[in-house]
Coordinates of C-alpha atoms and ligand atoms in Angstrom, one line a residue:
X1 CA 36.6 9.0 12.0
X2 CA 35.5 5.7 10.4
X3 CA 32.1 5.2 9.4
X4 CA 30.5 2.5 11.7
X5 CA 27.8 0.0 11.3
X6 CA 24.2 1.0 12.6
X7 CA 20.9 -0.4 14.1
X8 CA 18.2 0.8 15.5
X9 CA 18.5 2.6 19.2
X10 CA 15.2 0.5 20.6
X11 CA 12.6 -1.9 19.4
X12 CA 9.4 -0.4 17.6
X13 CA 5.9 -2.2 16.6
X14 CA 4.0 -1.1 13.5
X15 CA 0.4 -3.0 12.1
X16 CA -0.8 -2.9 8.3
X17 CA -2.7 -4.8 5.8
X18 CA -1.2 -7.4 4.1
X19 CA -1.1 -6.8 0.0
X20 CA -1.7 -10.1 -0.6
X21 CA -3.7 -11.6 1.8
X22 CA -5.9 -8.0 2.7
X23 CA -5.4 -9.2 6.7
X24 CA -3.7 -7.8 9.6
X25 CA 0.0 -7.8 9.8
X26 CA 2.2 -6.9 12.9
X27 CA 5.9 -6.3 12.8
X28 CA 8.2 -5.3 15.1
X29 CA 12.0 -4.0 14.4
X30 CA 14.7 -4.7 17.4
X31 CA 18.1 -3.8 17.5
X32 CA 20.8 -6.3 16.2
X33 CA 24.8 -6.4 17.3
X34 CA 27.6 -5.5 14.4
X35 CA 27.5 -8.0 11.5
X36 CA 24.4 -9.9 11.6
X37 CA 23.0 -8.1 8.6
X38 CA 19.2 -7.9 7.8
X39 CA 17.1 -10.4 9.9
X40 CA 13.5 -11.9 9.2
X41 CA 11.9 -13.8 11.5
X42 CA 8.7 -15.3 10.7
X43 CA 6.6 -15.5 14.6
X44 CA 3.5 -17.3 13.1
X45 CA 5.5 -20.3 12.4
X46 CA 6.7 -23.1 15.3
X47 CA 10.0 -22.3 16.1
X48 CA 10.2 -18.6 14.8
X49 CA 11.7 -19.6 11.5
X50 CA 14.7 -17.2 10.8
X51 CA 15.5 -15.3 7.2
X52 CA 19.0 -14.0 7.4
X53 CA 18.6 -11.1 4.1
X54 CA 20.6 -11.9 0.6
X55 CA 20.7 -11.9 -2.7
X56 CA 20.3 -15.6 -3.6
X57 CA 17.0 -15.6 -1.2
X58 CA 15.4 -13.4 -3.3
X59 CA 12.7 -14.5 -5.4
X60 CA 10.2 -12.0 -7.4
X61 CA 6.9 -13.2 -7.5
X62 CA 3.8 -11.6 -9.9
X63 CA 3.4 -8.6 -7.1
X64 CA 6.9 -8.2 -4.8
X65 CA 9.8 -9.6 -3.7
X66 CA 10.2 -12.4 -1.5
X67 CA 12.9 -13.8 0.1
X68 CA 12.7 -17.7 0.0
X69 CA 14.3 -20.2 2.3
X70 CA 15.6 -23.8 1.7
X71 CA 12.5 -25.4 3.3
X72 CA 10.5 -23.2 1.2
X73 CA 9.1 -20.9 3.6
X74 CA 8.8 -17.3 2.3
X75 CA 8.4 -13.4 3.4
X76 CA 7.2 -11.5 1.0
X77 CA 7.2 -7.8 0.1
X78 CA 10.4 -7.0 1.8
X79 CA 11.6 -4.1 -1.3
X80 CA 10.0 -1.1 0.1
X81 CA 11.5 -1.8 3.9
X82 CA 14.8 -3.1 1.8
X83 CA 14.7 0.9 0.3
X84 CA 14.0 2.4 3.7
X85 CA 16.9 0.5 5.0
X86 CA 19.1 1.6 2.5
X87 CA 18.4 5.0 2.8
X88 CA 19.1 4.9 6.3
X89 CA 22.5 2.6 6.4
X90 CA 20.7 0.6 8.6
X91 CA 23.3 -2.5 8.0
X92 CA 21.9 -4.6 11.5
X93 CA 18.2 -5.6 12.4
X94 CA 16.1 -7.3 13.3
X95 CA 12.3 -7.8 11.8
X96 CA 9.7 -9.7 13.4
X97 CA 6.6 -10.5 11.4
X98 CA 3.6 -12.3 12.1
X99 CA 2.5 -13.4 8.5
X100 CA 4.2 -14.8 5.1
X101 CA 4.4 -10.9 4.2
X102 CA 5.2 -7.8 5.8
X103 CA 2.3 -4.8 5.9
X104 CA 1.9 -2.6 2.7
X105 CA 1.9 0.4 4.5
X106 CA 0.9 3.4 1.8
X107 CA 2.8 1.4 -1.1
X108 CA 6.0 3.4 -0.4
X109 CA 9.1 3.2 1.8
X110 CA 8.5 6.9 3.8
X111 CA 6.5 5.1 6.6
X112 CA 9.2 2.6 7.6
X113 CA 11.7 5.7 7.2
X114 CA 9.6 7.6 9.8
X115 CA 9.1 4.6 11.8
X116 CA 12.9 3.7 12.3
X117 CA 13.9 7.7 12.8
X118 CA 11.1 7.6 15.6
X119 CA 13.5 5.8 17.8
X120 CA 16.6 6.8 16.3
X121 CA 19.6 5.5 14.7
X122 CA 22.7 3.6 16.9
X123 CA 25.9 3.5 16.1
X124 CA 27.7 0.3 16.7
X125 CA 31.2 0.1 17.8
X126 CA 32.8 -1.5 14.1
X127 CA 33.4 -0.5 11.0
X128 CA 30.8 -0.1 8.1
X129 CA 31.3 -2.2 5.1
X130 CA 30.3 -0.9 1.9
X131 CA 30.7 -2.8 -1.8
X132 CA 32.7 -0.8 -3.8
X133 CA 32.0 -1.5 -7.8
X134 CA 35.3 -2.2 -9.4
X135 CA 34.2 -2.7 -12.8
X136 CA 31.3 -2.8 -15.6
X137 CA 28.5 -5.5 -14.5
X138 CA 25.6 -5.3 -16.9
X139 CA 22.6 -7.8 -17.3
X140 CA 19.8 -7.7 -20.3
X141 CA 16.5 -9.2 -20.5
X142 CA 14.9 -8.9 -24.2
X143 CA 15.1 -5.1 -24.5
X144 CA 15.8 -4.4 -21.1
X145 CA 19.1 -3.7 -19.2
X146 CA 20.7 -3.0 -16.1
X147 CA 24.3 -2.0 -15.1
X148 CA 26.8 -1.4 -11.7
X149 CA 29.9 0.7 -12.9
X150 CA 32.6 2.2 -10.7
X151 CA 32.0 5.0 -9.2
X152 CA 34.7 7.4 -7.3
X153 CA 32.0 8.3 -4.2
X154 CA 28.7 7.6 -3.3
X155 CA 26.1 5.9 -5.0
X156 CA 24.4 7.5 -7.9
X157 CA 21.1 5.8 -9.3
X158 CA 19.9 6.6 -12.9
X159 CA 16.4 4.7 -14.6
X160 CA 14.3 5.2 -17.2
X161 CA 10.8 3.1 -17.9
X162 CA 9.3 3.6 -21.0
X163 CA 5.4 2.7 -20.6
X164 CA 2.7 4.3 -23.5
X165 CA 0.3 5.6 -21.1
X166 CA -1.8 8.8 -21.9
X167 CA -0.9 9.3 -17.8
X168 CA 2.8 8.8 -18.3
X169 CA 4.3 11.9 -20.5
X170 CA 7.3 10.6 -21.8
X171 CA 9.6 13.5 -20.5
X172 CA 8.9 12.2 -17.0
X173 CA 9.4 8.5 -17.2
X174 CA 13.6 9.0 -16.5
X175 CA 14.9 10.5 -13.2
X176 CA 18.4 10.4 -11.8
X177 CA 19.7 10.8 -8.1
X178 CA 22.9 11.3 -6.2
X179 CA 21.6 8.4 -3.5
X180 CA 21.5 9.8 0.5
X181 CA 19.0 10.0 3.2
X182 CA 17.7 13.7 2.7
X183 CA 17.3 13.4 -1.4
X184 CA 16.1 10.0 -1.0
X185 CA 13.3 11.1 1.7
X186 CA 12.3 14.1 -0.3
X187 CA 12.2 13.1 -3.7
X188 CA 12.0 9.2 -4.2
X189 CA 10.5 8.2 -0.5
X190 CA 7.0 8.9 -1.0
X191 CA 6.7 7.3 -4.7
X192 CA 4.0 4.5 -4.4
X193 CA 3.9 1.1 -6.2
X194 CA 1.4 1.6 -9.4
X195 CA -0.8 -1.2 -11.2
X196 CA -3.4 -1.1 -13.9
X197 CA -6.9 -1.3 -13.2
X198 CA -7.4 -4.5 -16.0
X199 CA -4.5 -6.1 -14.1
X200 CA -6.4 -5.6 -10.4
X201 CA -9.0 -7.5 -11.5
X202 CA -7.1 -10.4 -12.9
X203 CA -5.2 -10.4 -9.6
X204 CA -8.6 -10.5 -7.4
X205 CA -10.1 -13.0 -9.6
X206 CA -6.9 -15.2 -8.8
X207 CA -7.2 -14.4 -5.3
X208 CA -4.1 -11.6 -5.6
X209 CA -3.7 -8.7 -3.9
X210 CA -6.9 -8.6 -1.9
X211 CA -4.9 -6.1 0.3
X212 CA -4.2 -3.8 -3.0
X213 CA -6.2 -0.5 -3.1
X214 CA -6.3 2.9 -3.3
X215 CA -4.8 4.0 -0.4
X216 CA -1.3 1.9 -1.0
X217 CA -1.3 2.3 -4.8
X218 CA -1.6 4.2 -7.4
X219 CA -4.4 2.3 -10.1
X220 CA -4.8 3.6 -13.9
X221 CA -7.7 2.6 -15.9
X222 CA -6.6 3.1 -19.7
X223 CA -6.8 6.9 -19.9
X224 CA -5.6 8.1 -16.0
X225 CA -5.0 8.0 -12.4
X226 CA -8.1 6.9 -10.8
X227 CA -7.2 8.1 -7.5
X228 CA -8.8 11.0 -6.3
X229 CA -6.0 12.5 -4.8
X230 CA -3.6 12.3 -7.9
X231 CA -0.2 11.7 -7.9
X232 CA 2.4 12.7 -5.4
X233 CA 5.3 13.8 -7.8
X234 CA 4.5 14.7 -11.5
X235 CA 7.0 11.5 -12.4
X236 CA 6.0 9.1 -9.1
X237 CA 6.2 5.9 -11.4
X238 CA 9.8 6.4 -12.6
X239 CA 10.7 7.2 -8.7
X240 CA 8.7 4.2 -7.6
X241 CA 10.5 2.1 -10.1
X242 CA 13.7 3.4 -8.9
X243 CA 12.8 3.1 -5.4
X244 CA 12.2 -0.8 -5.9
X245 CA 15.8 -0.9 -7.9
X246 CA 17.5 0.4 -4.7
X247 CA 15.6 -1.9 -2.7
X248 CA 16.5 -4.5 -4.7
X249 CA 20.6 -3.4 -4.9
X250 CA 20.7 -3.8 -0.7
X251 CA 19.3 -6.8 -0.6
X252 CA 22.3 -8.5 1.1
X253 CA 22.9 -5.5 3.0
X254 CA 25.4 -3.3 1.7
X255 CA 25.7 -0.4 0.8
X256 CA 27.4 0.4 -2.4
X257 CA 29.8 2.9 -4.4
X258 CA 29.3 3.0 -7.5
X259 CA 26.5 3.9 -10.4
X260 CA 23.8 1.9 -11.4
X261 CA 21.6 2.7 -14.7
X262 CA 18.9 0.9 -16.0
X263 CA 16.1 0.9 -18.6
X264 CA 12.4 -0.7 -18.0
X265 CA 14.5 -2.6 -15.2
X266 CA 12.3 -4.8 -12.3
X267 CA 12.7 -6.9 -9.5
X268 CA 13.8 -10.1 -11.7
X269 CA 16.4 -8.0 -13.2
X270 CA 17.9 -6.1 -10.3
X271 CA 18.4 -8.9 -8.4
X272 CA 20.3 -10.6 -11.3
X273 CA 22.6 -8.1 -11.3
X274 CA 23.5 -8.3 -8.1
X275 CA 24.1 -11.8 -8.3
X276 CA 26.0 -11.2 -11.3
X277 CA 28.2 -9.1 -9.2
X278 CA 28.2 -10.5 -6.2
X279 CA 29.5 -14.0 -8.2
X280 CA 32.5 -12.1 -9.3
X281 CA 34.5 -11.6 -7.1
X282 CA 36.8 -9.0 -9.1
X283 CA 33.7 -7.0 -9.6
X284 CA 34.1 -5.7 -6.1
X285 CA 35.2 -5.0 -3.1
X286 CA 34.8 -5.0 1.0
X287 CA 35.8 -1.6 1.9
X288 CA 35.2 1.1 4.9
X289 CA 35.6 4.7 5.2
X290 CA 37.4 6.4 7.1
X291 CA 37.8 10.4 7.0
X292 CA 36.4 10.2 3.7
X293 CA 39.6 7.7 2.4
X294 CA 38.1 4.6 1.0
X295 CA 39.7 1.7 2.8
X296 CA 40.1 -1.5 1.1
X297 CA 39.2 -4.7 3.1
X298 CA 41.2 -8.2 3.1
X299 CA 38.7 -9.4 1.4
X300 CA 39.8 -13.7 1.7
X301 CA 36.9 -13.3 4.2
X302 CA 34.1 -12.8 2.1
X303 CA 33.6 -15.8 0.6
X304 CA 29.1 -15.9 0.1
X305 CA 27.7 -18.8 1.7
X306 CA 26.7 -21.3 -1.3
X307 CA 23.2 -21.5 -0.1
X308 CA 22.3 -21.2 -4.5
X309 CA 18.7 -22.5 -4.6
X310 CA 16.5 -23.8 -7.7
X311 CA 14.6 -21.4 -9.3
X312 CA 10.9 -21.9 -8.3
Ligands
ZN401 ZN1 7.5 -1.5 -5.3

């Protein structure tokens, strides 16, 4: 059996606060047909303005990502749903938001996972295309690195940060993972975005993140957690850092074989990566799987649409 491409078996509404503007957001998820990839649509602009997912949309801004269209228009904080998708193989959707960002949820990607398994996963009637690494791609930004590598199966995710934090004990600021659904869910799933308490008020001075607080973050003051409830794994940041990173890695919508590593690694420099990769095209290829024999694609047909914008 070949692994097919999946959506979503019927449409389902979720609200949340906006991190960046604190308001109301409602979004709604509805099943797409094979091959139309990751869909935004922004309702609260005239003619529904569409966002079709990839890598050169993607910009990172002080707080998230956001993906950025030609006319400027932007969605932001798409990583943690980008993560939830992964997990899931979701490779067709669509997302219909009501706001330039989508809701915060708890700061982690296990409510959108819950969300979509609420009304189950459909399998669609062609093949599933995964990116298979073919060789070494590695980026670096001052003293910190990321790198795709082939891989025989699967995905496997490996990151270290390296912050000097009386909260952060060094032994748990690196974390590794074989990436599927059930170890993702259990072990990286519930890890929520962290900040630092000098850095919240800098943010709500500059009008930032009046959505940010303590029940969709974790927020150190210089010595500790400051929320009551403590952390949910003894090494949440790492996870949460890694979480992002695999976020960031399906960002055009496939899902990949191969190994990534990375040290002190973010947003700016995952997604350069997979530019790097994606902009080479003997770093990889189109491939599908069928009774667990990888399948390479023609791949003559993937040539990216040269939609390459300027840098804001
Ligand atoms: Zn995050």
């Amino acid at each position: 059996m070949i692994i097919k491409q999946r959506t979503i078996k019927k449409p389902v509404e979720v609200s949340g606060i906006g991190l960046h503007s604190g308001k109301k957001v409602s979004m709604t998820f509805k099943p797409a047909p094979a091959n139309t990839g990751i869909v935004y649509f922004r309702t609260d602009l005239p003619n529904k303005i569409r966002f079709d997912a990839s890598a050169e949309m993607v910009r990172d801004t002080e707080l998230c990502t956001a993906l950025v269209n030609l006319q400027g228009d932007r969605i932001s904080t798409v990583e943690h749903l980008s993560a939830a998708l992964s997990a899931l193989g979701i490779d067709n959707l669509y997302i219909e938001v009501d706001a330039p960002e989508l809701p915060v949820m708890d700061g982690s990607a296990q409510p959108f996972m819950y969300l979509i398994e609420s009304v189950g996963i459909q399998e669609l009637d062609a093949p599933k295309l995964f990116m298979r690494i073919n060789k070494e791609v590695r980026v670096e930004l001052e003293d910190k690195w990321a790198v795709l590598k082939p891989a025989k199966f699967g995905f496997k995710v490996n990151l270290e940060i390296s912050f000097n934090h009386p909260a952060m004990e060094k032994s748990l600021q690196k974390f590794s993972l074989d990436f599927n659904r059930d170890r993702f869910f259990r072990e990286v799933s519930r890890a929520r975005t962290f900040c630092f308490m000098r850095d919240v008020e800098y943010m709500h001075a500059h009008n930032l993140a009046l959505g940010g607080c303590l029940e969709n973050a974790i927020v150190l003051d210089d010595y500790k957690v400051i929320n009551p409830e403590g952390l949910r794994y003894p090494n949440e940041f790492v996870k949460h850092k890694m979480l992002d990173a695999i976020g960031d890695l399906y960002m055009n919508g496939k899902s990949m074989i191969g190994e990534f590593s990375a040290y002190k690694t973010g947003h700016h420099l995952n997604n350069m990566l997979l530019r790097a990769v994606l902009a080479d095209a003997s770093a990889y290829s189109l491939v599908t799987i069928d009774d667990g024999v990888i399948v390479e694609q023609d791949n003559s047909a993937q040539v990216a649409p040269s939609k390459v914008l300027v840098t804001a």
